[in-house]
mmCIF file of C-alpha atoms in Angstrom:
data_model
loop_
_atom_site.group_PDB
_atom_site.id
_atom_site.type_symbol
_atom_site.label_atom_id
_atom_site.label_comp_id
_atom_site.label_asym_id
_atom_site.label_seq_id
_atom_site.Cartn_x
_atom_site.Cartn_y
_atom_site.Cartn_z
ATOM 1 C CA UNK A 1 -30.845 15.968 -10.380
ATOM 2 C CA UNK A 2 -28.652 17.669 -6.956
ATOM 3 C CA UNK A 3 -27.924 14.211 -5.870
ATOM 4 C CA UNK A 4 -26.329 13.837 -9.134
ATOM 5 C CA UNK A 5 -24.134 17.076 -8.746
ATOM 6 C CA UNK A 6 -23.541 15.745 -5.224
ATOM 7 C CA UNK A 7 -22.473 12.265 -5.904
ATOM 8 C CA UNK A 8 -20.647 13.589 -9.756
ATOM 9 C CA UNK A 9 -17.897 15.782 -6.798
ATOM 10 C CA UNK A 10 -17.554 13.149 -4.426
ATOM 11 C CA UNK A 11 -16.638 10.607 -7.301
ATOM 12 C CA UNK A 12 -14.405 13.709 -9.441
ATOM 13 C CA UNK A 13 -12.849 15.228 -6.256
ATOM 14 C CA UNK A 14 -12.069 12.065 -4.602
ATOM 15 C CA UNK A 15 -10.557 10.471 -7.939
ATOM 16 C CA UNK A 16 -9.050 13.125 -8.430
ATOM 17 C CA UNK A 17 -7.518 13.877 -5.986
ATOM 18 C CA UNK A 18 -6.489 10.539 -5.370
ATOM 19 C CA UNK A 19 -5.063 10.614 -9.175
ATOM 20 C CA UNK A 20 -2.568 13.483 -8.070
ATOM 21 C CA UNK A 21 -1.569 12.208 -5.263
ATOM 22 C CA UNK A 22 -0.142 9.211 -6.662
ATOM 23 C CA UNK A 23 1.707 11.518 -10.046
ATOM 24 C CA UNK A 24 2.923 13.042 -6.895
ATOM 25 C CA UNK A 25 4.750 10.127 -4.706
ATOM 26 C CA UNK A 26 6.063 9.113 -8.222
ATOM 27 C CA UNK A 27 8.252 11.786 -8.632
ATOM 28 C CA UNK A 28 8.667 11.130 -4.707
ATOM 29 C CA UNK A 29 9.664 7.538 -4.861
ATOM 30 C CA UNK A 30 9.154 4.907 -2.150
ATOM 31 C CA UNK A 31 10.755 4.812 1.703
ATOM 32 C CA UNK A 32 14.240 2.583 1.111
ATOM 33 C CA UNK A 33 12.945 1.332 4.949
ATOM 34 C CA UNK A 34 10.027 1.569 6.898
ATOM 35 C CA UNK A 35 12.517 3.206 9.301
ATOM 36 C CA UNK A 36 10.836 6.848 10.973
ATOM 37 C CA UNK A 37 12.951 8.967 9.933
ATOM 38 C CA UNK A 38 13.271 7.436 6.262
ATOM 39 C CA UNK A 39 9.402 8.173 6.201
ATOM 40 C CA UNK A 40 9.714 10.885 7.527
ATOM 41 C CA UNK A 41 12.425 11.990 5.234
ATOM 42 C CA UNK A 42 9.637 10.800 2.292
ATOM 43 C CA UNK A 43 6.914 13.233 3.475
ATOM 44 C CA UNK A 44 8.914 15.616 3.526
ATOM 45 C CA UNK A 45 9.937 15.366 0.361
ATOM 46 C CA UNK A 46 6.449 15.154 -0.728
ATOM 47 C CA UNK A 47 5.174 18.365 0.968
ATOM 48 C CA UNK A 48 7.030 20.187 -1.314
ATOM 49 C CA UNK A 49 5.175 18.870 -4.943
ATOM 50 C CA UNK A 50 2.473 21.019 -5.565
ATOM 51 C CA UNK A 51 0.386 17.561 -6.707
ATOM 52 C CA UNK A 52 0.587 16.458 -3.550
ATOM 53 C CA UNK A 53 -1.905 19.960 -2.595
ATOM 54 C CA UNK A 54 -3.632 19.933 -5.331
ATOM 55 C CA UNK A 55 -4.348 16.224 -4.653
ATOM 56 C CA UNK A 56 -5.285 16.473 -0.647
ATOM 57 C CA UNK A 57 -7.222 19.611 -1.175
ATOM 58 C CA UNK A 58 -9.558 17.796 -3.666
ATOM 59 C CA UNK A 59 -9.939 14.995 -1.616
ATOM 60 C CA UNK A 60 -11.145 17.564 1.101
ATOM 61 C CA UNK A 61 -13.716 18.173 -0.727
ATOM 62 C CA UNK A 62 -15.067 14.589 -1.480
ATOM 63 C CA UNK A 63 -14.936 14.246 2.021
ATOM 64 C CA UNK A 64 -16.489 17.264 2.838
ATOM 65 C CA UNK A 65 -19.380 16.579 0.001
ATOM 66 C CA UNK A 66 -19.789 12.572 1.395
ATOM 67 C CA UNK A 67 -20.603 14.091 4.817
ATOM 68 C CA UNK A 68 -22.896 16.036 2.727
ATOM 69 C CA UNK A 69 -24.620 13.085 1.485
ATOM 70 C CA UNK A 70 -24.519 11.038 4.422
ATOM 71 C CA UNK A 71 -26.881 13.442 6.363
ATOM 72 C CA UNK A 72 -29.677 13.789 3.573
ATOM 73 C CA UNK A 73 -29.584 9.776 2.042
ATOM 74 C CA UNK A 74 -29.361 6.529 3.748
ATOM 75 C CA UNK A 75 -25.468 5.042 3.677
ATOM 76 C CA UNK A 76 -26.786 2.041 1.612
ATOM 77 C CA UNK A 77 -27.152 4.157 -1.196
ATOM 78 C CA UNK A 78 -24.447 6.300 -0.524
ATOM 79 C CA UNK A 79 -21.817 3.691 -0.226
ATOM 80 C CA UNK A 80 -22.503 1.744 -3.083
ATOM 81 C CA UNK A 81 -22.878 4.609 -5.616
ATOM 82 C CA UNK A 82 -19.562 6.204 -4.467
ATOM 83 C CA UNK A 83 -17.944 3.073 -5.734
ATOM 84 C CA UNK A 84 -17.606 4.873 -9.103
ATOM 85 C CA UNK A 85 -14.618 6.096 -8.332
ATOM 86 C CA UNK A 86 -13.247 2.898 -8.868
ATOM 87 C CA UNK A 87 -14.270 2.883 -12.632
ATOM 88 C CA UNK A 88 -13.127 6.898 -12.702
ATOM 89 C CA UNK A 89 -9.927 5.384 -10.983
ATOM 90 C CA UNK A 90 -9.371 3.598 -13.771
ATOM 91 C CA UNK A 91 -9.985 5.732 -16.547
ATOM 92 C CA UNK A 92 -7.950 8.383 -14.750
ATOM 93 C CA UNK A 93 -5.113 5.623 -14.180
ATOM 94 C CA UNK A 94 -5.067 5.057 -18.171
ATOM 95 C CA UNK A 95 -5.345 9.119 -19.396
ATOM 96 C CA UNK A 96 -3.779 10.656 -16.500
ATOM 97 C CA UNK A 97 -0.827 8.182 -14.982
ATOM 98 C CA UNK A 98 -0.762 6.506 -18.279
ATOM 99 C CA UNK A 99 -1.099 3.194 -16.596
ATOM 100 C CA UNK A 100 -1.953 -0.286 -18.360
ATOM 101 C CA UNK A 101 -5.379 -1.490 -17.598
ATOM 102 C CA UNK A 102 -5.560 -5.529 -18.372
ATOM 103 C CA UNK A 103 -8.990 -6.890 -20.085
ATOM 104 C CA UNK A 104 -9.389 -8.340 -15.887
ATOM 105 C CA UNK A 105 -9.368 -5.684 -14.766
ATOM 106 C CA UNK A 106 -11.486 -3.529 -17.326
ATOM 107 C CA UNK A 107 -14.349 -6.502 -16.684
ATOM 108 C CA UNK A 108 -14.643 -5.462 -12.834
ATOM 109 C CA UNK A 109 -14.752 -2.010 -13.702
ATOM 110 C CA UNK A 110 -17.806 -3.388 -16.303
ATOM 111 C CA UNK A 111 -19.050 -5.279 -13.032
ATOM 112 C CA UNK A 112 -18.716 -1.924 -10.728
ATOM 113 C CA UNK A 113 -20.626 0.070 -13.169
ATOM 114 C CA UNK A 114 -23.521 -1.971 -13.740
ATOM 115 C CA UNK A 115 -24.028 -2.252 -10.019
ATOM 116 C CA UNK A 116 -23.911 1.563 -9.481
ATOM 117 C CA UNK A 117 -26.415 1.797 -12.156
ATOM 118 C CA UNK A 118 -28.809 -0.993 -10.864
ATOM 119 C CA UNK A 119 -28.526 1.034 -6.958
ATOM 120 C CA UNK A 120 -29.022 4.751 -8.396
ATOM 121 C CA UNK A 121 -32.093 3.152 -10.544
ATOM 122 C CA UNK A 122 -33.350 1.348 -7.420
ATOM 123 C CA UNK A 123 -33.112 4.809 -5.644
ATOM 124 C CA UNK A 124 -36.272 6.910 -7.755
#
């Protein structure tokens, strides 16, 4: 049961952070060019968006939870199980960011979920 809580924290905080950063960058917009001055302006604008800070904090929590998981479990177990973030990301994109996910992507998400289930069941 403790590994379930740890991996849920990794997936939820990591994916939540990515969704928040994505939302912030949709507010900020893209740099008109890759010149350092233009990129710096985009970064400074991004730092003024609260979603960016929330996302960064959530991603930090996920990172440190991942470090804990890697100190306890084999990497051959940790990395495949954290692939559930792809599943969470697809659902989060639809619900939180109002993105369209086509049928082919949902099939990919299903395959990832099946693979993670097989890895997780093999641990017990």
